[in-house]
Coordinates of C-alpha atoms in Angstrom, one line a residue:
Chain A
A1 CA -25.8 -20.3 32.3
Q2 CA -24.9 -21.2 28.7
S3 CA -21.5 -19.9 27.6
V4 CA -19.0 -20.1 24.9
S5 CA -15.2 -20.1 25.6
Q6 CA -12.6 -19.4 23.0
H7 CA -9.2 -20.5 24.3
N8 CA -6.9 -17.9 22.7
H9 CA -7.6 -14.2 22.5
H10 CA -4.6 -13.6 20.2
V11 CA -2.8 -15.9 17.8
I12 CA 0.2 -15.0 15.6
L13 CA 1.2 -17.4 12.8
S14 CA 3.5 -17.3 9.8
E15 CA 2.1 -17.9 6.4
A16 CA 1.7 -21.6 5.5
A17 CA 1.4 -22.6 9.2
S18 CA -1.5 -24.7 10.3
L19 CA -4.3 -23.1 12.4
E20 CA -6.5 -24.5 15.1
L21 CA -8.7 -22.2 17.1
G22 CA -10.4 -23.7 20.1
C23 CA -14.1 -23.3 21.0
N24 CA -16.0 -25.0 23.9
Y25 CA -19.5 -24.4 25.0
S26 CA -21.5 -25.2 28.1
Y27 CA -24.9 -26.8 27.2
G28 CA -26.0 -30.3 27.4
G29 CA -28.7 -30.4 24.8
T30 CA -28.9 -30.1 21.0
V31 CA -26.8 -27.2 19.6
N32 CA -26.3 -25.4 16.4
L33 CA -22.7 -24.2 16.0
F34 CA -21.2 -21.4 14.0
W35 CA -17.9 -19.7 13.2
Y36 CA -18.0 -16.1 12.1
V37 CA -15.1 -14.0 10.8
Q38 CA -14.5 -10.3 10.8
Y39 CA -11.9 -9.1 8.4
P40 CA -10.4 -5.7 9.1
G41 CA -12.9 -3.0 8.1
Q42 CA -15.5 -5.5 7.0
H43 CA -18.8 -7.0 8.3
L44 CA -19.0 -10.0 10.4
Q45 CA -19.7 -12.9 8.1
L46 CA -20.6 -16.5 8.4
L47 CA -17.6 -18.8 7.9
L48 CA -19.2 -22.2 8.5
K49 CA -22.0 -23.8 10.5
Y50 CA -23.1 -27.1 11.9
F51 CA -26.6 -28.2 12.8
S52 CA -26.8 -31.9 12.0
G53 CA -25.1 -34.7 10.1
D54 CA -21.4 -35.0 9.5
P55 CA -19.6 -33.5 12.4
L56 CA -16.8 -32.3 10.1
V57 CA -18.0 -29.3 8.3
K58 CA -16.3 -27.3 5.6
G59 CA -16.7 -23.6 5.1
I60 CA -15.4 -20.9 2.8
K61 CA -11.7 -20.2 2.1
G62 CA -10.5 -23.6 3.1
F63 CA -11.7 -23.5 6.7
E64 CA -13.2 -26.5 8.4
A65 CA -14.5 -27.3 11.9
E66 CA -15.1 -30.5 13.8
F67 CA -18.0 -30.9 16.3
I68 CA -17.0 -33.3 19.1
K69 CA -20.1 -33.7 21.2
S70 CA -18.4 -35.5 24.0
K71 CA -16.0 -32.7 24.5
F72 CA -18.5 -29.9 23.9
S73 CA -16.1 -28.5 21.3
F74 CA -16.2 -27.0 17.8
N75 CA -12.6 -26.2 16.9
L76 CA -11.8 -24.3 13.7
R77 CA -9.0 -25.5 11.5
K78 CA -7.1 -24.5 8.4
P79 CA -4.1 -26.5 7.1
S80 CA -2.2 -23.6 5.7
V81 CA -3.0 -20.0 6.5
Q82 CA -2.5 -17.0 4.3
W83 CA -1.8 -13.4 5.1
S84 CA -5.4 -12.6 4.0
D85 CA -6.7 -14.8 6.9
T86 CA -5.8 -12.0 9.3
A87 CA -9.1 -11.3 11.1
E88 CA -11.0 -11.8 14.3
Y89 CA -12.9 -15.1 14.6
F90 CA -15.9 -15.7 16.7
C91 CA -17.4 -19.0 17.7
A92 CA -21.2 -19.0 18.4
V93 CA -23.8 -21.4 19.7
N94 CA -27.5 -21.5 19.3
T95 CA -29.4 -23.8 21.6
G96 CA -32.7 -23.5 19.7
G97 CA -34.8 -20.4 19.4
F98 CA -33.7 -16.8 18.8
K99 CA -30.7 -16.4 21.0
T100 CA -27.2 -17.1 19.8
I101 CA -24.3 -16.8 22.2
F102 CA -21.0 -15.6 21.0
G103 CA -17.5 -16.3 22.3
A104 CA -15.1 -13.4 23.1
G105 CA -13.3 -13.8 19.8
T106 CA -9.8 -14.7 18.7
R107 CA -7.7 -12.2 16.8
L108 CA -5.5 -13.9 14.3
F109 CA -2.5 -12.2 12.8
V110 CA -0.7 -13.9 9.9
K111 CA 2.8 -12.7 9.2
A112 CA 3.7 -12.6 5.5
Chain B
D1 CA -27.7 -6.6 -3.3
G2 CA -29.6 -7.5 -0.2
G3 CA -28.2 -6.7 3.1
I4 CA -28.3 -4.7 6.3
T5 CA -27.6 -1.0 6.5
Q6 CA -26.6 0.6 9.8
S7 CA -26.3 4.3 10.2
P8 CA -24.5 6.4 11.2
K9 CA -21.1 4.7 11.1
Y10 CA -19.7 6.9 13.9
L11 CA -21.7 8.7 16.5
F12 CA -20.7 11.0 19.3
R13 CA -23.0 11.6 22.2
K14 CA -22.8 13.9 25.2
E15 CA -23.5 12.5 28.6
G16 CA -27.2 12.7 29.4
Q17 CA -28.4 12.5 25.8
N18 CA -30.4 9.8 24.1
V19 CA -29.3 8.7 20.7
T20 CA -30.9 6.4 18.1
L21 CA -29.0 4.0 15.9
S22 CA -30.6 3.0 12.7
C23 CA -30.8 -0.6 11.3
E24 CA -32.6 -1.4 8.0
Q25 CA -32.7 -4.7 6.1
N26 CA -34.0 -5.7 2.7
L27 CA -33.5 -9.4 3.1
N28 CA -37.1 -10.1 4.1
H29 CA -35.8 -11.6 7.3
D30 CA -38.3 -12.1 10.1
A31 CA -35.9 -11.8 13.0
M32 CA -33.6 -8.9 13.9
Y33 CA -31.1 -8.4 16.7
W34 CA -28.9 -5.8 18.4
Y35 CA -25.6 -6.8 19.8
R36 CA -23.0 -4.8 21.6
Q37 CA -19.3 -5.6 20.9
D38 CA -16.6 -4.7 23.4
P39 CA -12.9 -5.7 23.2
G40 CA -12.3 -9.1 24.8
Q41 CA -16.0 -9.7 25.5
G42 CA -17.3 -10.8 22.2
L43 CA -20.9 -9.9 21.2
R44 CA -23.6 -9.5 23.9
L45 CA -27.3 -9.5 23.0
I46 CA -29.2 -6.3 23.8
Y47 CA -32.6 -6.9 22.2
Y48 CA -34.1 -9.1 19.5
S49 CA -37.4 -9.1 17.6
Q50 CA -39.0 -12.2 16.1
I51 CA -41.8 -10.3 14.2
V52 CA -43.2 -6.9 13.7
N53 CA -44.5 -5.2 16.9
D54 CA -42.8 -7.7 19.1
F55 CA -39.4 -7.7 20.8
Q56 CA -37.6 -9.3 23.7
K57 CA -34.9 -8.3 26.1
G58 CA -31.5 -9.9 25.7
D59 CA -28.8 -10.2 28.3
I60 CA -27.9 -6.5 28.6
A61 CA -31.1 -4.6 27.8
E62 CA -30.8 -2.0 30.7
G63 CA -30.5 1.5 29.3
Y64 CA -31.6 0.6 25.8
S65 CA -34.9 0.6 24.0
V66 CA -36.1 -0.6 20.6
S67 CA -39.1 -0.6 18.3
R68 CA -40.2 -2.8 15.4
E69 CA -42.9 -1.0 13.6
K70 CA -41.8 -2.3 10.2
K71 CA -40.3 -5.6 9.2
E72 CA -37.4 -3.9 7.6
S73 CA -36.5 -1.6 10.5
F74 CA -35.2 -2.2 14.0
P75 CA -33.9 1.1 15.5
L76 CA -32.0 1.0 18.9
T77 CA -32.1 3.9 21.3
V78 CA -29.3 4.3 23.8
T79 CA -30.7 6.2 26.7
S80 CA -29.0 8.3 29.3
A81 CA -29.7 5.5 31.7
Q82 CA -27.0 3.4 30.0
K83 CA -24.0 3.7 32.3
N84 CA -21.3 2.8 29.8
P85 CA -22.6 3.3 26.3
T86 CA -19.3 3.7 24.5
A87 CA -19.1 0.6 22.3
F88 CA -19.5 -0.9 18.8
Y89 CA -23.1 -1.8 18.1
L90 CA -24.0 -4.5 15.6
C91 CA -27.4 -5.1 14.0
A92 CA -28.2 -8.6 12.6
S93 CA -31.0 -10.4 11.0
S94 CA -32.0 -14.0 10.3
R95 CA -34.6 -16.1 8.5
S96 CA -36.9 -17.4 11.2
K97 CA -35.0 -18.3 14.3
G98 CA -31.5 -18.2 12.8
E99 CA -30.6 -21.5 14.4
S100 CA -29.9 -23.2 11.1
Y101 CA -29.3 -20.2 8.9
G102 CA -27.0 -18.0 10.9
Y103 CA -27.1 -14.3 10.9
T104 CA -26.4 -11.5 8.4
F105 CA -24.7 -8.6 10.1
G106 CA -24.5 -4.9 9.3
S107 CA -21.3 -2.9 9.3
G108 CA -21.9 -1.5 12.8
T109 CA -22.1 1.9 14.5
R110 CA -19.3 3.0 16.8
L111 CA -20.8 5.1 19.6
T112 CA -18.6 7.3 21.7
V113 CA -19.7 9.3 24.7
V114 CA -17.8 12.6 25.0

């Protein structure tokens, strides 16, 4: 069965630290990849997406993610986090069609 | 502004009761979805609908029912057959299949069985 794994359930960083959240999926075919973010008290919103072309994609608020097909990975990165990045982050994979599979989420807490 | 409206925000249900969660969108999106979010488990798909009068079961459809009589509306009924209904429920919509566009989410309904 297709699945999405997020390596860390909780991450605590200090401001200005670099961030990398891992995401791996299990599916051998063409995929469309997403990162969503849920800030405290707010809607889930799309952070960035990949469906073709340059495997390094840039999203909002300085986030980027790299699709490495050989590793079935789509890790999220940010060079320098801010307190306002405290949120829960979800990786998601669509293999074509109407179903998108979400990872369990990673809660990020940034210390001011 | 266009978006998805879910109501109510909080809902309490007695055991054995059916309850209906509302989801309305004004984005003119074709597809709509219901997800359940539990701590540590991410989002799991309950039902989805590609077009009006059509819907498909997701991964955890047992104990739930839906309807899609209008493009804008996709209500979810949590029936008494659902063994563990306490959860956070999210409605989403997308243009076409959502594979390239991603989803727009509502603010969610937190259901508690008392």
